[in-house]
CSV table of C-alpha atoms in Angstrom, one decimal:
chain,number,residue,atom,x,y,z
A,4,MET,CA,-34.7,-5.7,34.5
A,5,PRO,CA,-35.4,-7.2,37.9
A,6,GLY,CA,-33.8,-10.5,38.7
A,7,LEU,CA,-35.4,-13.5,40.4
A,8,PRO,CA,-36.8,-13.0,43.9
A,9,VAL,CA,-34.3,-13.6,46.7
A,10,PRO,CA,-35.8,-16.2,49.0
A,11,ILE,CA,-35.6,-15.1,52.7
A,12,SER,CA,-36.7,-17.4,55.5
A,13,PHE,CA,-38.4,-15.6,58.4
A,14,ALA,CA,-39.5,-16.8,61.8
A,15,ARG,CA,-42.4,-15.2,63.4
A,16,LEU,CA,-41.9,-14.6,67.2
A,17,PRO,CA,-44.7,-15.1,69.7
A,18,HIS,CA,-45.5,-11.4,70.0
A,19,GLY,CA,-45.6,-11.2,66.2
A,20,GLN,CA,-48.4,-13.7,65.8
A,21,GLY,CA,-51.3,-12.3,63.8
A,22,LEU,CA,-49.3,-9.5,62.1
A,23,GLU,CA,-49.0,-9.3,58.4
A,24,ALA,CA,-46.1,-11.3,56.9
A,25,PRO,CA,-43.4,-9.2,55.3
A,26,ARG,CA,-44.0,-8.7,51.5
A,27,GLN,CA,-43.5,-6.2,48.8
A,28,HIS,CA,-46.9,-4.7,48.3
A,29,THR,CA,-46.5,-3.7,44.6
A,30,ALA,CA,-44.4,-5.1,41.7
A,31,GLY,CA,-42.2,-2.0,41.8
A,32,ALA,CA,-41.8,-1.7,45.6
A,33,ALA,CA,-38.2,-1.8,46.8
A,34,GLY,CA,-39.0,-2.4,50.4
A,35,VAL,CA,-41.3,-4.3,52.7
A,36,ASP,CA,-43.2,-2.5,55.4
A,37,LEU,CA,-42.3,-3.3,59.0
A,38,SER,CA,-45.1,-3.3,61.6
A,39,ALA,CA,-44.9,-2.7,65.3
A,40,ALA,CA,-45.3,-5.8,67.4
A,41,LEU,CA,-46.6,-4.2,70.5
A,42,GLU,CA,-49.0,-6.0,72.9
A,43,THR,CA,-52.6,-5.8,71.8
A,44,GLY,CA,-54.1,-2.6,73.1
A,45,ALA,CA,-50.7,-1.2,74.1
A,46,GLU,CA,-49.6,2.3,73.0
A,47,LEU,CA,-46.1,3.5,72.8
A,48,VAL,CA,-45.8,7.3,72.9
A,49,ILE,CA,-42.6,8.8,71.6
A,50,LEU,CA,-42.3,12.4,72.9
A,51,PRO,CA,-40.7,15.1,70.7
A,52,GLY,CA,-36.9,14.8,70.8
A,53,THR,CA,-37.0,11.3,72.2
A,54,SER,CA,-36.5,7.8,70.7
A,55,ALA,CA,-37.7,4.3,71.2
A,56,MET,CA,-36.8,0.8,70.0
A,57,VAL,CA,-39.7,-1.1,68.6
A,58,GLY,CA,-39.7,-4.8,67.8
A,59,ILE,CA,-41.4,-6.1,64.7
A,60,GLY,CA,-42.1,-9.6,65.8
A,61,PHE,CA,-39.9,-11.7,63.5
A,62,ALA,CA,-36.4,-12.6,62.6
A,63,ILE,CA,-34.9,-13.4,59.2
A,64,ALA,CA,-32.2,-15.6,57.7
A,65,LEU,CA,-30.6,-13.6,54.9
A,66,PRO,CA,-28.6,-15.4,52.3
A,67,GLN,CA,-24.8,-14.9,52.5
A,68,GLY,CA,-23.9,-11.8,50.4
A,69,TYR,CA,-27.0,-9.8,51.3
A,70,GLU,CA,-28.0,-7.3,53.9
A,71,ALA,CA,-31.3,-5.8,54.9
A,72,GLN,CA,-31.5,-2.0,55.4
A,73,VAL,CA,-34.1,-0.7,57.8
A,74,ARG,CA,-35.2,2.7,56.5
A,75,PRO,CA,-37.8,5.4,57.3
A,76,ARG,CA,-41.2,5.5,55.8
A,77,SER,CA,-41.5,8.8,54.0
A,78,GLY,CA,-45.1,9.4,55.2
A,79,LEU,CA,-44.2,9.3,58.8
A,80,ALA,CA,-41.3,11.7,58.3
A,81,ALA,CA,-43.3,14.1,56.2
A,82,LYS,CA,-46.5,14.1,58.3
A,83,PHE,CA,-45.1,13.7,61.8
A,84,GLY,CA,-41.3,14.2,61.8
A,85,VAL,CA,-40.8,10.6,62.8
A,86,THR,CA,-37.9,8.7,61.3
A,87,VAL,CA,-35.4,5.9,61.8
A,88,LEU,CA,-32.6,7.2,64.1
A,89,ASN,CA,-29.8,5.1,62.6
A,90,ALA,CA,-31.1,5.2,59.0
A,91,PRO,CA,-30.4,3.0,57.3
A,92,GLY,CA,-30.0,0.4,60.1
A,93,THR,CA,-28.2,-2.7,58.8
A,94,VAL,CA,-29.2,-6.3,59.4
A,95,ASP,CA,-26.3,-8.5,58.6
A,96,ALA,CA,-26.7,-11.9,56.9
A,97,ASP,CA,-25.5,-13.7,60.1
A,98,TYR,CA,-27.9,-12.0,62.5
A,99,ARG,CA,-30.8,-14.2,63.7
A,100,GLY,CA,-32.4,-12.1,66.4
A,101,GLU,CA,-35.6,-10.0,66.2
A,102,ILE,CA,-35.4,-7.0,63.9
A,103,LYS,CA,-36.0,-3.8,65.8
A,104,VAL,CA,-36.5,-0.3,64.7
A,105,ILE,CA,-35.1,2.7,66.5
A,106,LEU,CA,-37.7,5.5,65.9
A,107,ILE,CA,-37.0,9.2,66.8
A,108,ASN,CA,-39.6,11.9,67.0
A,109,HIS,CA,-38.2,15.1,65.4
A,110,GLY,CA,-41.7,16.5,65.3
A,111,SER,CA,-43.4,19.0,67.7
A,112,ALA,CA,-46.1,16.6,69.0
A,113,PRO,CA,-46.1,13.3,70.8
A,114,PHE,CA,-46.3,10.3,68.3
A,115,SER,CA,-48.2,7.2,69.2
A,116,VAL,CA,-47.4,3.7,68.0
A,117,ARG,CA,-49.9,0.9,68.2
A,118,ARG,CA,-49.7,-2.8,67.3
A,119,GLY,CA,-49.6,-3.3,63.6
A,120,ASP,CA,-48.7,0.3,62.7
A,121,ARG,CA,-46.3,0.4,59.8
A,122,ILE,CA,-43.3,2.1,61.3
A,123,ALA,CA,-40.4,1.5,58.8
A,124,GLN,CA,-39.5,-0.3,55.7
A,125,MET,CA,-36.8,-2.9,54.9
A,126,VAL,CA,-34.8,-3.2,51.7
A,127,VAL,CA,-32.7,-6.2,50.9
A,128,ALA,CA,-29.5,-5.5,49.0
A,129,PRO,CA,-26.4,-7.4,47.8
A,130,VAL,CA,-23.2,-6.6,49.6
A,131,CYS,CA,-19.6,-7.0,48.4
A,132,ALA,CA,-17.0,-8.8,50.4
A,133,VAL,CA,-14.0,-6.4,50.7
A,134,THR,CA,-10.3,-6.6,51.5
A,135,PHE,CA,-8.4,-3.5,52.5
A,136,LEU,CA,-4.9,-3.2,51.2
A,137,GLU,CA,-2.7,-0.7,53.1
A,138,THR,CA,-0.6,1.6,51.0
A,139,GLU,CA,1.5,4.7,51.4
A,140,THR,CA,-0.2,6.7,48.7
A,141,LEU,CA,-3.5,6.7,46.8
A,142,ASP,CA,-4.1,7.5,43.1
A,143,GLU,CA,-4.9,11.1,42.3
A,144,THR,CA,-8.4,12.2,41.3
A,145,GLU,CA,-9.9,15.5,40.2
A,146,ARG,CA,-11.7,15.9,43.5
A,147,GLY,CA,-8.7,15.0,45.6
A,148,THR,CA,-9.1,15.7,49.3
A,149,LYS,CA,-11.9,18.2,49.0
A,150,GLY,CA,-14.5,17.0,51.5
A,151,HIS,CA,-17.9,17.9,52.7
A,152,GLY,CA,-19.8,20.4,50.5
A,153,SER,CA,-16.9,20.7,48.0
A,154,THR,CA,-18.9,19.5,45.0
A,155,GLY,CA,-21.8,22.0,45.3
A,156,ARG,CA,-24.4,23.2,47.7
């Protein structure tokens, strides 16, 4: 059962004026779409094999104990081979600058981004504060030290 909405303050930056405010578009949506905050009429072309950082025109103030993850949009990946390079990108609760998306074009054709294009999604999630305790040994498990690919294909 979903909990209460987490209130997140956001500040629209001058180049983000007129773009849609972040919101979950359906009751079951995990993320909010992030739109490119390019100059009106501008076009950013990302050539195959290259990347570009795109601002979204706002900053947020996450509550302590939360992070925002910038993730790819499945449609861009499936149709054009365009994804978020550092997926998921993490926005920490103490960051107050503009959120930017690093897009990479893994496709075979140039990909154009225009103002207002939905280029990524952002999911807000709780995080745990952790403390690491150094030790000489770790408890044994069935998997042990078997690494990459050891549990199946």
